[in-house]
PDB file of C-alpha atoms in Angstrom:
ATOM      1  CA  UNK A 251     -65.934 -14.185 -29.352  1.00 64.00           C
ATOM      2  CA  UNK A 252     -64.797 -16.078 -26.377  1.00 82.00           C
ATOM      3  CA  UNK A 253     -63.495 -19.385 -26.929  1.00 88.00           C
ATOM      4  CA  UNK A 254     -65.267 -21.946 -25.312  1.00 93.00           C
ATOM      5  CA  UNK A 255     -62.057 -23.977 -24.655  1.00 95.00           C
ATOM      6  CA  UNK A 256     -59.049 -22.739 -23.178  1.00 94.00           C
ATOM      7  CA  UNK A 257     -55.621 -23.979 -23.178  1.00 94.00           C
ATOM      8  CA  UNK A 258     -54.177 -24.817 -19.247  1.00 95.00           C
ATOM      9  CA  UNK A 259     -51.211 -26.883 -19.945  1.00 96.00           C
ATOM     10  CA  UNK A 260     -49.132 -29.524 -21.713  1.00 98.00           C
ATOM     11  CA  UNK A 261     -48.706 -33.248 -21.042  1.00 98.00           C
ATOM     12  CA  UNK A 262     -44.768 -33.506 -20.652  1.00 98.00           C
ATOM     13  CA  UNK A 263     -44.024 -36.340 -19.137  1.00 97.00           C
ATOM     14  CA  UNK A 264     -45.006 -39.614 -17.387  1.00 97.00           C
ATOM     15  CA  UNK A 265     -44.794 -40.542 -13.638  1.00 97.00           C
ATOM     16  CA  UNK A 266     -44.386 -44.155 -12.295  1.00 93.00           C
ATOM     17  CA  UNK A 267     -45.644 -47.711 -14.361  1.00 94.00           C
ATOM     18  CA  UNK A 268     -49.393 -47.523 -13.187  1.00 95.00           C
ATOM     19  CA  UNK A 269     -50.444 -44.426 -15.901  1.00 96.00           C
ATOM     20  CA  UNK A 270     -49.937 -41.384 -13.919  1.00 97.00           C
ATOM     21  CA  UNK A 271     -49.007 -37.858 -16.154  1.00 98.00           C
ATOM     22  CA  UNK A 272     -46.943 -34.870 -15.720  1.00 98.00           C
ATOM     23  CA  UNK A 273     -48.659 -31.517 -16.739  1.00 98.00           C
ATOM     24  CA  UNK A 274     -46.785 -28.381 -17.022  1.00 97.00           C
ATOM     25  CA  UNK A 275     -49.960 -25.893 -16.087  1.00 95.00           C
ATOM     26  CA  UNK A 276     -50.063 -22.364 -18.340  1.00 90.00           C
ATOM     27  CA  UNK A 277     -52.357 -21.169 -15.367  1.00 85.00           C
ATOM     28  CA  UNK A 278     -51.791 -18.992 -12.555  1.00 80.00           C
ATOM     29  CA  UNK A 279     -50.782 -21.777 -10.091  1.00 85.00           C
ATOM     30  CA  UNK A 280     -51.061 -25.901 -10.633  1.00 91.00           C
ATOM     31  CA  UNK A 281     -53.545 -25.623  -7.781  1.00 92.00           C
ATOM     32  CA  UNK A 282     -56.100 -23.894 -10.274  1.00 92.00           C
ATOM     33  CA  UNK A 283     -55.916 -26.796 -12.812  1.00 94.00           C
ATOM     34  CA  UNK A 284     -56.015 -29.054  -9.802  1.00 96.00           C
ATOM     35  CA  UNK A 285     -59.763 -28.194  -9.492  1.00 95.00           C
ATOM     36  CA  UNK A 286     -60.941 -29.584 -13.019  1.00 97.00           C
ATOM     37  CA  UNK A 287     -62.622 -32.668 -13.234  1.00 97.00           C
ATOM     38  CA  UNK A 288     -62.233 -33.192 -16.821  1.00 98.00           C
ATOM     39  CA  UNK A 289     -59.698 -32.032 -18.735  1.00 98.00           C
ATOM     40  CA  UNK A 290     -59.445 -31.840 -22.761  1.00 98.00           C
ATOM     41  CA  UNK A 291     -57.510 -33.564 -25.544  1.00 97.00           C
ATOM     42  CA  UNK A 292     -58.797 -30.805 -28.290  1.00 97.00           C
ATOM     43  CA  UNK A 293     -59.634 -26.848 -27.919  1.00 94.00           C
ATOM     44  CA  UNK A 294     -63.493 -28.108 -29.642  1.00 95.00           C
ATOM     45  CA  UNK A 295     -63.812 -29.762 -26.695  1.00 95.00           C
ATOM     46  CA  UNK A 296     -64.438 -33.551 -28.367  1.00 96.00           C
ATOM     47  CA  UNK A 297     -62.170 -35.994 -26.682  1.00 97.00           C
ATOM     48  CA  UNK A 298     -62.053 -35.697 -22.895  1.00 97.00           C
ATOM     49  CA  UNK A 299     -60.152 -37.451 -19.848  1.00 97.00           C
ATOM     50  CA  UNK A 300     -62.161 -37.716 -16.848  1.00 98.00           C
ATOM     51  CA  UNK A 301     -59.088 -37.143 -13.826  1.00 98.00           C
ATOM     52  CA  UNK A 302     -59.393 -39.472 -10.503  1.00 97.00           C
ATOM     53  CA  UNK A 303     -56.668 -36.912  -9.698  1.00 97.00           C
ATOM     54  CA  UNK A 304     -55.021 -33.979  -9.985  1.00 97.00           C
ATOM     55  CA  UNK A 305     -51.943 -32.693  -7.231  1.00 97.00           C
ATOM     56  CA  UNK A 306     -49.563 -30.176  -7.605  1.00 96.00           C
ATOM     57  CA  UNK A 307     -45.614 -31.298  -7.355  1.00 94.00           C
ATOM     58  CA  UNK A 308     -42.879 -29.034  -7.430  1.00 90.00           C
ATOM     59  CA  UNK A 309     -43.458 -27.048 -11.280  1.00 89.00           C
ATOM     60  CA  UNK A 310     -45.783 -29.806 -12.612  1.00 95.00           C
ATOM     61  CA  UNK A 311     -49.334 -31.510 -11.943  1.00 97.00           C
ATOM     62  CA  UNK A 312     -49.364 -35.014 -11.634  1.00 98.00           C
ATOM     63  CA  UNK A 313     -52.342 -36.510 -13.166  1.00 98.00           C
ATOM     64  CA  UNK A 314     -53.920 -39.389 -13.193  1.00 98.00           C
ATOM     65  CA  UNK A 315     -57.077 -39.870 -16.023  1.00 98.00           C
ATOM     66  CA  UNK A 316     -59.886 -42.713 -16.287  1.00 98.00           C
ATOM     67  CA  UNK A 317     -58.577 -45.087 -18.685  1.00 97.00           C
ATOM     68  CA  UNK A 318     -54.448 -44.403 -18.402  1.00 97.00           C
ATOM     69  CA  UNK A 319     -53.479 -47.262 -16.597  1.00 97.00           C
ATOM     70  CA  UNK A 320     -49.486 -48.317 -18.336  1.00 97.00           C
ATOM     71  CA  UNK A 321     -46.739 -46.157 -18.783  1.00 97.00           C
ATOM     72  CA  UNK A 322     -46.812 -47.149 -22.273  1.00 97.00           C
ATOM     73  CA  UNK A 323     -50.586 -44.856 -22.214  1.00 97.00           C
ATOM     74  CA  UNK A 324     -49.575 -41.933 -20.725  1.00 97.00           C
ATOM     75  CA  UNK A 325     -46.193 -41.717 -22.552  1.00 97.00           C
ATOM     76  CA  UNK A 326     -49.032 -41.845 -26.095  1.00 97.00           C
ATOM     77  CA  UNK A 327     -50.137 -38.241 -24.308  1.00 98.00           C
ATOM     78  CA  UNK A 328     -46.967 -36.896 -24.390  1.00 98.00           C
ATOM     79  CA  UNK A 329     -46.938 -33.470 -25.934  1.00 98.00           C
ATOM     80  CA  UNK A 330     -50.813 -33.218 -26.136  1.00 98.00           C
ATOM     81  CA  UNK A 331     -52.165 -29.526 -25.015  1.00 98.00           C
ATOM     82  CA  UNK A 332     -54.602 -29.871 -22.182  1.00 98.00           C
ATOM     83  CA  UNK A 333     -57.762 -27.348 -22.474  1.00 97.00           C
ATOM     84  CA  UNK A 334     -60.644 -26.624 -19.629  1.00 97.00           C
ATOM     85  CA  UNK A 335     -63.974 -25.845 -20.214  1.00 96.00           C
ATOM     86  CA  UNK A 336     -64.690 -21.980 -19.510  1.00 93.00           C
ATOM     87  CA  UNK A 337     -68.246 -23.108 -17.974  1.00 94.00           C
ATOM     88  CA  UNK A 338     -65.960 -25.124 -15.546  1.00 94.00           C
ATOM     89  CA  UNK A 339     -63.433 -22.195 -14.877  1.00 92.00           C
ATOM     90  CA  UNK A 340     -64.434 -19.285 -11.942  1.00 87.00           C
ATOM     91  CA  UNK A 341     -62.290 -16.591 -11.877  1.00 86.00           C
ATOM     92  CA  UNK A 342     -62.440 -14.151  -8.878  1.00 85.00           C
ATOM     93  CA  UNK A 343     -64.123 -10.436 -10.206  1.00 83.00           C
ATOM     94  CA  UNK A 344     -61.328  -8.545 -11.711  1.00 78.00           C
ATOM     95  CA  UNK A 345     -59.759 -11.399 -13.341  1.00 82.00           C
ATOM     96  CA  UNK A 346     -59.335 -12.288 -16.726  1.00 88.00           C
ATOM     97  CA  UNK A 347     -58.045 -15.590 -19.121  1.00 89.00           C
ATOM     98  CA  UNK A 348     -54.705 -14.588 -20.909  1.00 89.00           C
ATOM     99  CA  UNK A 349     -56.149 -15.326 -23.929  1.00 89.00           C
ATOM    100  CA  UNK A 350     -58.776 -13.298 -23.780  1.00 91.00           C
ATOM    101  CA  UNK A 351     -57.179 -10.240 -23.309  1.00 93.00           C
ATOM    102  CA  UNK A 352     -54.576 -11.169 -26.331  1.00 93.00           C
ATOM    103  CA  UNK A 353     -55.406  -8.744 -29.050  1.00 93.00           C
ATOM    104  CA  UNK A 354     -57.895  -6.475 -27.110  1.00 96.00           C
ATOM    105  CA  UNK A 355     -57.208  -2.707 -28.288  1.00 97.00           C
ATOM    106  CA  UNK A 356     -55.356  -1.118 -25.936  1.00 97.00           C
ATOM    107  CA  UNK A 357     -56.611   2.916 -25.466  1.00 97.00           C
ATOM    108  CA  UNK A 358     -55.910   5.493 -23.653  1.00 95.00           C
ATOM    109  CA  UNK A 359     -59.083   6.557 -20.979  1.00 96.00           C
ATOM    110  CA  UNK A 360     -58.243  10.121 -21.024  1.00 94.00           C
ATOM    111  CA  UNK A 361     -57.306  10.931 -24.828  1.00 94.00           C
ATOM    112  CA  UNK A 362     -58.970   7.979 -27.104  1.00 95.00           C
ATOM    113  CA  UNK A 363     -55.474   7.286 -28.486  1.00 94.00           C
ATOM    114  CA  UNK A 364     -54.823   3.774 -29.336  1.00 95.00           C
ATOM    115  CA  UNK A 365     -51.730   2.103 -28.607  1.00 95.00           C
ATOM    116  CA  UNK A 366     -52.283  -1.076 -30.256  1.00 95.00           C
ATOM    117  CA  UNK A 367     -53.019  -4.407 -29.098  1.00 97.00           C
ATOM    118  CA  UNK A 368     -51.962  -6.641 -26.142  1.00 97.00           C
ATOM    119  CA  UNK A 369     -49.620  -8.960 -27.702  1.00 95.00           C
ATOM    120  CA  UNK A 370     -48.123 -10.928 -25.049  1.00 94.00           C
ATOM    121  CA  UNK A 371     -48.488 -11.406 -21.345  1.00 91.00           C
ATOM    122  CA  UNK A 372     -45.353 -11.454 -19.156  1.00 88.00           C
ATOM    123  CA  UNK A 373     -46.506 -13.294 -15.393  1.00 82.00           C
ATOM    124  CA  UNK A 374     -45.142 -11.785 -12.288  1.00 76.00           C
ATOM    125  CA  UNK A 375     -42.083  -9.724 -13.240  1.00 62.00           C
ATOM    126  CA  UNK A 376     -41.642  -8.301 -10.128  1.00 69.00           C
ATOM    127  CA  UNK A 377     -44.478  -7.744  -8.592  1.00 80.00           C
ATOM    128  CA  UNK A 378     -46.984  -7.661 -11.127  1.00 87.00           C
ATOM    129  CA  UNK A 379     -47.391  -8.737 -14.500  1.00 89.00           C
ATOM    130  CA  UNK A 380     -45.870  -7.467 -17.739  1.00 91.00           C
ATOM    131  CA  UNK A 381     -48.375  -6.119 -20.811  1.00 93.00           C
ATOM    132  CA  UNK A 382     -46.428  -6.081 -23.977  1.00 94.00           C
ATOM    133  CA  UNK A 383     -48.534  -3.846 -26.611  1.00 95.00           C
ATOM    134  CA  UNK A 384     -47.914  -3.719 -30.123  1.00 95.00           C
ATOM    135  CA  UNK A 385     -48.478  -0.495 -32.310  1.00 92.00           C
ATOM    136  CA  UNK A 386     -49.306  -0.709 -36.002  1.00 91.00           C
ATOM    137  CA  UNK A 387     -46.573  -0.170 -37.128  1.00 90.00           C
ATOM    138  CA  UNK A 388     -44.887  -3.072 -34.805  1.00 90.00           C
ATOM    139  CA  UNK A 389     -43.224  -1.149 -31.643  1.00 91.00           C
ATOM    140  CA  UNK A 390     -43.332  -2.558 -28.759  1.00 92.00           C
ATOM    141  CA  UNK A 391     -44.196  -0.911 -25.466  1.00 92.00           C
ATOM    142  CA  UNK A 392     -44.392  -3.184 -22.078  1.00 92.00           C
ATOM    143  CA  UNK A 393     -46.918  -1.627 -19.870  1.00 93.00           C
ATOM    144  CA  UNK A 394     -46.883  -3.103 -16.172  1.00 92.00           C
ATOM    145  CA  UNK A 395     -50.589  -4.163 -15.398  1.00 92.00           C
ATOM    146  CA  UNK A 396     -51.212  -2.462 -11.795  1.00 92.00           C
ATOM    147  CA  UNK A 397     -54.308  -0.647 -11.039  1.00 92.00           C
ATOM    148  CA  UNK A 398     -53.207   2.649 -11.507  1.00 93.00           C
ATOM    149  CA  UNK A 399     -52.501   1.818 -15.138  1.00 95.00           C
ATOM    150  CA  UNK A 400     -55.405  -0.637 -16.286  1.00 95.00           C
ATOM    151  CA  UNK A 401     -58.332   0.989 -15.553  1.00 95.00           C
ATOM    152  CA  UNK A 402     -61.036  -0.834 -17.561  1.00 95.00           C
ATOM    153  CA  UNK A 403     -60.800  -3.997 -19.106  1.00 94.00           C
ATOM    154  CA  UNK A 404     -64.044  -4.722 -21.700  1.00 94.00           C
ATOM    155  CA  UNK A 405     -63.721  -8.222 -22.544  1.00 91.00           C
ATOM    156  CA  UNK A 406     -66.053  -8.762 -24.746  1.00 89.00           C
ATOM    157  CA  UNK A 407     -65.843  -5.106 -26.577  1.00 93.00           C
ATOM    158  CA  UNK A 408     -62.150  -5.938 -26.711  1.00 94.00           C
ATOM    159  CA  UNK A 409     -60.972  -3.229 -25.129  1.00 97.00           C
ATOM    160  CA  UNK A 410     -58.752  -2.114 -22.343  1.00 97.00           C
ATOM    161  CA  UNK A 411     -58.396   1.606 -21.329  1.00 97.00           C
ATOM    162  CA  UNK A 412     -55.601   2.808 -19.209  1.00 97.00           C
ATOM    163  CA  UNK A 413     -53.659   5.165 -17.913  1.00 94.00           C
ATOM    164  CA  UNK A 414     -49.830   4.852 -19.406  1.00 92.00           C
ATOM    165  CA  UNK A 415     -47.167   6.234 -16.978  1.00 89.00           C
ATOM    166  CA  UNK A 416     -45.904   9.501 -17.792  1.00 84.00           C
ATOM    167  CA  UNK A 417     -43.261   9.259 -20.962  1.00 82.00           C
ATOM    168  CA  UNK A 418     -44.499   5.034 -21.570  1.00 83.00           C
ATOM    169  CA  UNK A 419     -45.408   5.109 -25.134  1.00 81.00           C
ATOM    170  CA  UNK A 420     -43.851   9.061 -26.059  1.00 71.00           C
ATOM    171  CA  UNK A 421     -41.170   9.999 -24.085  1.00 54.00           C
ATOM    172  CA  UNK A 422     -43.467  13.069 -23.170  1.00 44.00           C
ATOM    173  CA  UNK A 423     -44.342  14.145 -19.813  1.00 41.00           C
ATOM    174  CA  UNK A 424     -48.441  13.489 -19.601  1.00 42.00           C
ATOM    175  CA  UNK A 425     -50.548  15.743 -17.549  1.00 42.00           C
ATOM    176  CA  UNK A 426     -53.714  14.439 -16.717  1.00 45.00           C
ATOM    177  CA  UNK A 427     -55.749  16.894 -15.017  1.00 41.00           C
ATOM    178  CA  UNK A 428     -58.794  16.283 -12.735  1.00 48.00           C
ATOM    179  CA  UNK A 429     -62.271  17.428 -13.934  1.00 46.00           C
ATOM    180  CA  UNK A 430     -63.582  19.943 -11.795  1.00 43.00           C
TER     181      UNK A 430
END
């Protein structure tokens, strides 16, 4: 089940006397968390700030909530996890929320063969990011997510099927061989 709440950053600091935050944002770029209108305290969704404004600034957001108006109130948020509202969130087709994919079965589309789980999400080594899956038995295997590796991603089957480069998870040359 999706969560309805999703985590997008973490109050770290304050900015000026008049209330203003610093977020660090766990989303692709600050400028995504700069589109949310409200922003929340808890991943049920119960306590809320309404934001007069959100900007990006160097690695942070700075933020500025109804209510915050003292340094003394913004340094009390210190350390508090920021979630958004999936109903708020778009994400262009072929996109997905980290934690969504975290723990979707990873299997091959040609064989069946599961590989495990997507454990952890590496952003932008290089040029793309980094899929770290975890076998049963604990082995890790990091699995670059480019198109001609992820070929279906299933959300809410929790599944992804790919393609593994030749030798990724055996050390065995794969042949893969068109259906005529």
């Amino acid at each position: 089940m999706k969560k309805p709440y999703l985590e997008a950053g973490k109050i770290v600091g304050t900015h000026g006397v008049r209330g203003e935050f610093k977020i660090q944002p766990w989303c692709d770029s600050a400028a995504f968390l700069c589109k949310f209108k409200t922003l929340y305290l808890d991943a049920a969704g119960q306590n809320s700030l309404t934001m007069q404004s959100l900007r990006p600034h160097k690695n942070v957001v700075l933020a500025k909530a109804d209510g915050v108006t003292s340094i003394e109130q913004a340094e009390a948020l210190r350390g508090k996890i920021l979630y958004i509202s999936r109903e708020d969130a778009h994400l262009e087709e072929g996109k997905w929320f980290v934690q969504d994919l975290l723990s979707c079965k990873v299997i091959d589309i040609d064989t069946g063969e599961e590989y495990g789980i997507l454990d952890e999400v590496i952003p932008g080594v290089g040029a793309n990011d980094v899929w770290c899956v975890k076998s049963q038995t604990g082995e890790e295997t990091l699995v670059p997510a480019i198109p001609d590796v992820v070929l279906e991603t299933d959300i809410d089957a929790g599944v992804i099927r790919i393609r593994p480069l030749s030798g990724l998870f055996d050390g065995k040359e794969r042949v893969v061989r068109d259906a005529d």
